[in-house]
Coordinates of C-alpha atoms and ligand atoms in Angstrom, one line a residue:
X1 CA 119.3 99.2 60.0
X2 CA 116.0 97.9 61.4
X3 CA 115.2 94.5 60.2
X4 CA 111.5 93.8 59.6
X5 CA 110.1 90.3 59.6
X6 CA 108.0 89.0 56.8
X7 CA 104.3 89.1 57.9
X8 CA 102.6 85.8 57.3
X9 CA 99.3 87.0 55.9
X10 CA 96.7 84.5 57.1
X11 CA 93.9 86.5 55.6
X12 CA 95.4 86.3 52.1
X13 CA 96.4 82.6 52.4
X14 CA 93.0 81.6 53.8
X15 CA 91.4 83.4 50.9
X16 CA 93.5 81.4 48.5
X17 CA 92.4 78.2 50.2
X18 CA 88.7 79.3 50.2
X19 CA 89.0 80.0 46.5
X20 CA 90.4 76.5 45.9
X21 CA 87.6 74.9 48.0
X22 CA 85.0 77.0 46.1
X23 CA 86.3 75.7 42.8
X24 CA 86.1 72.1 43.9
X25 CA 82.6 72.5 45.4
X26 CA 81.5 73.9 42.0
X27 CA 83.0 70.9 40.2
X28 CA 81.2 68.4 42.6
X29 CA 77.9 70.2 42.1
X30 CA 78.4 70.0 38.3
X31 CA 79.2 66.3 38.3
X32 CA 76.9 65.0 41.1
X33 CA 74.2 67.7 41.6
X34 CA 75.2 67.6 45.3
X35 CA 77.1 70.0 47.5
X36 CA 79.0 69.4 50.8
X37 CA 76.9 70.0 53.9
X38 CA 78.0 71.1 57.4
X39 CA 75.9 71.1 60.5
X40 CA 77.0 73.1 63.6
X41 CA 75.5 72.3 66.9
X42 CA 75.4 75.3 69.2
X43 CA 74.3 74.8 72.8
X44 CA 73.4 77.8 74.9
X45 CA 74.0 81.5 74.5
X46 CA 77.8 81.9 74.8
X47 CA 78.4 85.2 72.9
X48 CA 81.9 84.1 71.7
X49 CA 80.5 80.8 70.4
X50 CA 77.8 82.6 68.6
X51 CA 80.4 84.8 66.9
X52 CA 82.5 81.7 65.9
X53 CA 79.4 79.9 64.5
X54 CA 78.4 83.0 62.6
X55 CA 81.8 83.2 60.9
X56 CA 81.8 79.5 60.1
X57 CA 78.5 79.8 58.4
X58 CA 79.6 82.9 56.4
X59 CA 82.6 80.9 55.3
X60 CA 80.4 78.1 54.1
X61 CA 78.2 80.5 52.2
X62 CA 81.3 82.0 50.5
X63 CA 82.5 78.7 49.1
X64 CA 79.1 77.1 48.3
X65 CA 79.0 74.6 51.2
X66 CA 75.4 74.1 52.5
X67 CA 75.4 74.9 56.3
X68 CA 72.9 74.7 59.1
X69 CA 73.2 75.7 62.7
X70 CA 71.3 73.7 65.2
X71 CA 70.6 75.8 68.3
X72 CA 69.9 73.9 71.6
X73 CA 68.9 75.3 75.0
X74 CA 71.7 75.5 77.6
X75 CA 69.6 73.2 79.8
X76 CA 69.8 70.2 77.4
X77 CA 71.1 66.8 78.6
X78 CA 73.9 64.8 77.0
X79 CA 71.2 62.4 75.7
X80 CA 69.4 65.3 73.8
X81 CA 72.7 66.2 72.1
X82 CA 73.5 62.6 71.3
X83 CA 70.1 62.2 69.7
X84 CA 70.8 65.2 67.4
X85 CA 74.2 63.8 66.5
X86 CA 72.7 60.4 65.7
X87 CA 70.2 62.2 63.3
X88 CA 73.0 64.0 61.6
X89 CA 75.2 60.9 61.4
X90 CA 72.4 59.3 59.4
X91 CA 71.7 62.3 57.2
X92 CA 73.4 61.6 53.8
X93 CA 73.2 65.4 52.9
X94 CA 75.4 66.2 56.0
X95 CA 79.1 65.5 55.5
X96 CA 80.5 67.5 58.4
X97 CA 79.3 67.7 62.0
X98 CA 80.8 70.2 64.5
X99 CA 79.8 70.8 68.1
X100 CA 80.8 74.3 69.2
X101 CA 82.8 74.2 72.4
X102 CA 82.5 74.9 75.3
X103 CA 79.4 72.9 76.3
X104 CA 77.4 73.5 79.4
X105 CA 78.7 71.6 82.5
X106 CA 75.9 69.0 82.5
X107 CA 76.7 67.8 79.0
X108 CA 79.4 65.2 78.7
X109 CA 81.8 66.6 76.2
X110 CA 83.7 63.4 75.6
X111 CA 80.6 61.3 75.0
X112 CA 79.3 63.9 72.6
X113 CA 82.5 64.2 70.6
X114 CA 82.9 60.5 70.4
X115 CA 79.3 60.1 69.1
X116 CA 80.2 61.9 65.9
X117 CA 81.0 59.6 63.0
X118 CA 84.7 59.9 62.5
X119 CA 84.1 60.3 58.8
X120 CA 82.0 63.4 59.5
X121 CA 84.2 64.7 62.4
X122 CA 85.5 67.9 60.6
X123 CA 87.0 69.3 63.8
X124 CA 89.2 66.2 64.0
X125 CA 88.6 65.8 67.8
X126 CA 87.3 62.2 67.6
X127 CA 89.8 59.7 69.2
X128 CA 89.8 57.8 65.9
X129 CA 91.0 60.8 64.0
X130 CA 93.5 61.7 66.8
X131 CA 94.8 58.1 66.6
X132 CA 95.2 58.2 62.9
X133 CA 97.1 61.5 63.3
X134 CA 99.5 59.7 65.7
X135 CA 100.0 56.8 63.3
X136 CA 100.2 59.1 60.2
X137 CA 97.2 57.7 58.5
X138 CA 94.9 59.8 56.2
X139 CA 92.4 61.5 58.6
X140 CA 90.5 64.7 59.4
X141 CA 93.0 66.7 61.4
X142 CA 92.0 69.6 63.7
X143 CA 91.5 72.9 61.8
X144 CA 93.8 75.3 63.7
X145 CA 96.9 72.9 63.7
X146 CA 96.3 72.1 60.0
X147 CA 96.0 75.8 59.3
X148 CA 99.3 76.5 61.0
X149 CA 101.1 73.8 58.9
X150 CA 99.4 75.0 55.7
X151 CA 100.4 78.6 56.2
X152 CA 104.1 77.5 56.9
X153 CA 104.1 75.4 53.7
X154 CA 102.6 78.1 51.6
X155 CA 105.3 80.5 52.9
X156 CA 107.8 77.8 51.6
X157 CA 109.2 77.2 55.1
X158 CA 111.0 73.9 55.1
X159 CA 110.0 72.2 58.4
X160 CA 112.4 69.2 57.9
X161 CA 115.0 69.2 60.7
X162 CA 113.8 72.5 62.2
X163 CA 114.0 73.0 65.9
X164 CA 110.3 73.6 66.6
X165 CA 109.0 74.7 70.0
X166 CA 105.3 74.4 70.7
X167 CA 104.2 76.4 73.8
X168 CA 100.9 75.0 75.0
X169 CA 99.7 71.4 75.0
X170 CA 96.0 71.6 74.6
X171 CA 94.0 68.9 72.8
X172 CA 92.8 71.5 70.3
X173 CA 96.0 73.2 69.4
X174 CA 99.2 72.3 71.1
X175 CA 99.2 68.4 70.9
X176 CA 97.9 68.0 67.3
X177 CA 100.2 70.8 66.1
X178 CA 103.2 69.0 67.7
X179 CA 102.2 65.8 65.9
X180 CA 101.8 67.5 62.5
X181 CA 105.2 69.1 62.9
X182 CA 106.7 65.7 63.8
X183 CA 105.1 64.2 60.8
X184 CA 106.9 66.9 58.7
X185 CA 110.2 65.8 60.3
X186 CA 110.6 68.8 62.6
X187 CA 112.3 68.2 66.0
X188 CA 109.6 69.1 68.4
X189 CA 109.8 70.4 72.0
X190 CA 106.5 70.8 73.8
X191 CA 106.3 73.4 76.6
X192 CA 103.5 73.8 79.1
X193 CA 102.6 75.4 82.5
X194 CA 105.0 73.1 84.4
X195 CA 108.0 73.8 82.0
X196 CA 110.7 74.9 84.4
X197 CA 112.5 77.4 82.2
X198 CA 110.4 78.4 79.2
X199 CA 112.9 80.9 77.8
X200 CA 115.7 78.2 77.8
X201 CA 113.5 76.4 75.1
X202 CA 112.1 79.3 73.2
X203 CA 115.5 81.0 72.6
X204 CA 116.6 77.9 70.7
X205 CA 113.6 77.6 68.5
X206 CA 113.9 78.0 64.7
X207 CA 110.1 77.8 64.7
X208 CA 108.2 79.0 67.7
X209 CA 104.4 78.4 67.9
X210 CA 102.6 79.8 70.9
X211 CA 99.0 78.8 71.9
X212 CA 98.5 79.6 75.6
X213 CA 95.9 82.4 75.9
X214 CA 98.4 84.4 78.0
X215 CA 98.8 87.8 76.5
X216 CA 102.4 88.7 75.6
X217 CA 103.8 85.6 77.3
X218 CA 106.7 85.6 74.7
X219 CA 108.9 88.7 75.1
X220 CA 111.6 89.9 72.7
X221 CA 114.5 88.3 74.7
X222 CA 112.9 84.9 74.5
X223 CA 113.2 84.6 70.7
X224 CA 116.1 83.6 68.5
X225 CA 117.3 86.0 65.7
X226 CA 115.7 84.8 62.5
X227 CA 113.1 82.6 64.1
X228 CA 109.7 81.9 62.4
X229 CA 107.0 82.9 65.0
X230 CA 103.4 81.7 64.8
X231 CA 101.1 83.4 67.4
X232 CA 97.9 81.4 67.9
X233 CA 96.6 83.2 71.0
X234 CA 93.6 85.5 70.9
X235 CA 93.3 87.8 73.8
X236 CA 90.8 90.7 74.1
X237 CA 92.3 93.6 75.9
X238 CA 90.1 96.4 77.1
X239 CA 91.3 100.1 77.2
X240 CA 91.7 100.0 81.0
X241 CA 94.1 97.0 80.8
X242 CA 96.2 98.3 77.9
X243 CA 99.8 99.4 78.2
X244 CA 100.6 102.9 76.9
X245 CA 102.4 101.3 73.9
X246 CA 99.3 99.2 73.0
X247 CA 97.0 102.2 73.5
X248 CA 99.0 104.1 70.9
X249 CA 99.5 101.2 68.5
X250 CA 95.8 100.2 68.5
X251 CA 94.4 103.7 69.0
X252 CA 91.7 103.2 66.4
X253 CA 90.4 99.9 67.9
X254 CA 90.2 101.5 71.4
X255 CA 88.4 104.5 70.0
X256 CA 85.9 102.5 68.0
X257 CA 85.4 99.4 70.1
X258 CA 87.0 100.1 73.5
X259 CA 89.1 97.0 73.1
X260 CA 91.6 95.2 70.8
X261 CA 92.8 91.7 70.1
X262 CA 96.4 90.7 70.8
X263 CA 98.2 87.4 70.7
X264 CA 100.5 85.5 73.1
X265 CA 103.6 87.1 71.6
X266 CA 104.7 90.7 72.3
X267 CA 104.6 91.5 68.6
X268 CA 106.4 94.9 68.6
X269 CA 109.3 93.4 70.6
X270 CA 109.6 90.1 68.7
X271 CA 108.9 91.3 65.1
X272 CA 112.4 92.9 64.7
X273 CA 114.1 89.6 65.6
X274 CA 111.9 87.2 63.6
X275 CA 112.4 86.3 60.0
X276 CA 108.6 85.6 59.7
X277 CA 105.8 86.3 62.1
X278 CA 102.0 85.8 62.0
X279 CA 100.0 88.7 63.4
X280 CA 96.9 88.8 65.6
X281 CA 94.4 89.4 64.2
X282 CA 94.9 88.3 60.6
X283 CA 97.2 85.3 61.2
X284 CA 96.1 81.9 62.4
X285 CA 92.5 82.9 63.0
X286 CA 91.3 83.1 59.4
X287 CA 93.3 79.9 58.6
X288 CA 91.1 78.0 61.1
X289 CA 87.9 78.7 59.2
X290 CA 89.5 78.0 55.8
X291 CA 90.8 74.6 57.1
X292 CA 87.3 73.8 58.5
X293 CA 85.9 74.4 55.0
X294 CA 88.6 72.3 53.5
X295 CA 87.9 69.5 56.0
X296 CA 84.2 69.6 55.1
X297 CA 85.1 69.3 51.4
X298 CA 87.4 66.4 52.2
X299 CA 84.8 64.6 54.3
X300 CA 82.2 65.1 51.5
X301 CA 84.5 63.8 48.8
X302 CA 85.3 60.7 50.9
X303 CA 81.7 60.0 51.7
X304 CA 80.6 60.5 48.1
X305 CA 83.5 58.3 46.9
X306 CA 85.1 61.2 44.9
X307 CA 88.9 61.0 44.4
Ligands
NDP401 P1 94.0 76.0 76.5 O1 93.7 76.9 77.6 O2 93.2 74.7 76.3 O3 95.5 75.6 76.5 C1 96.5 76.5 76.8 C2 97.8 75.8 77.0 O4 98.9 76.7 77.3 C3 97.8 74.8 78.1 O5 98.5 73.6 77.6 C4 98.6 75.4 79.2 O6 99.3 74.5 80.0 C5 99.6 76.3 78.5 N1 100.0 77.4 79.2 C6 99.3 78.3 79.9 N2 100.1 79.2 80.5 C7 101.3 78.9 80.2 C8 102.6 79.4 80.6 N3 102.7 80.5 81.3 N4 103.7 78.8 80.1 C9 103.6 77.7 79.3 N5 102.4 77.2 78.9 C10 101.3 77.7 79.4 O7 93.9 76.9 75.2 P2 93.8 76.6 73.6 O8 95.0 75.7 73.2 O9 92.5 76.1 73.2 O10 94.0 78.0 73.0 C11 95.2 78.8 73.3 C12 95.0 80.2 72.7 O11 94.8 80.1 71.3 C13 93.8 80.9 73.2 O12 94.1 82.3 73.3 C14 92.7 80.7 72.2 O13 91.8 81.8 72.2 C15 93.6 80.7 71.0 N6 93.0 79.9 69.9 C16 93.0 80.5 68.7 C17 92.5 79.8 67.6 C18 92.6 80.4 66.3 O14 91.8 80.1 65.4 N7 93.5 81.4 66.1 C19 91.9 78.5 67.7 C20 92.0 77.9 69.0 C21 92.5 78.6 70.1 P3 98.5 73.6 81.2 O15 97.4 72.9 80.4 O16 99.5 72.7 81.7 O17 97.9 74.6 82.1

């Protein structure tokens, strides 16, 4: 008998979260006449960044959050961006500020991210929010890691005592996810590019989370029977780079768009072994937007003094 893992449907879970945010935004509007406001700063013409900013804005519209995107030329200086942030920090109608990464080389990313008021830092990248995450204080936590934890909780996966393996240690995904897992009492192993024997760790994982940007890094023989697998990676594969299996599986994508999106997990090989698995697309991706909206609501409530 072929065992099939339960698909963790990030699209459905994120829709539930968006509906909840929408309800709360409505209530705030009824009681105060105000709505949460999000400003997104987009520097330059990076096509992927434009797509991400577009989906963040559509998400805001869907739940009734007021959003604006501030477009800046890719020749701007750090000071120009800092000025804009200062203006937004002082605007009482803006509760969330997000700077779309990556920034052009001449702009000092750290100075920019640290200039955002921690109370308005809906991406959760400010050292104050990172520090609060470490010391388990109430904070704005990064959206993708929060989305991962939220999807696991809503799937009723009890993280306490679980052997969790996080592959990837980026500031955006790997490190904060590891901390959130630890805060839920999982036993966490963090793997990275210098990990001597990746498989030795992954085969023991009850919960395997992968965020490397390496397509199909995790093969079937690297996963334990019954593991919960969360694939964060987003890799665009064009027709000329696709394996025969992928060409067949994603035939429609290749015919329509000439490319498809895959994760860091070899889904077809891992899925029969896992108890639960998140697909790409339709897994962690939509959760990230939902949690950004939820963070904006949280920031707005805190700044408006609403419990
Ligand atoms: P980074 O490139 O910042 O980090 C990748 C991490 O993976 C690094 O820690 C790197 O280690 C590690 N790594 C790379 N290769 C290996 C390997 N062979 N074995 C073990 N570890 C390895 O990427 P991000 O964390 O920002 O993103 C990771 C992926 O997740 C990307 O595909 C990205 O597109 C996707 N993503 C998806 C989101 C979503 O909403 N679904 C949101 C954010 C990201 P080292 O630093 O030591 O080289």
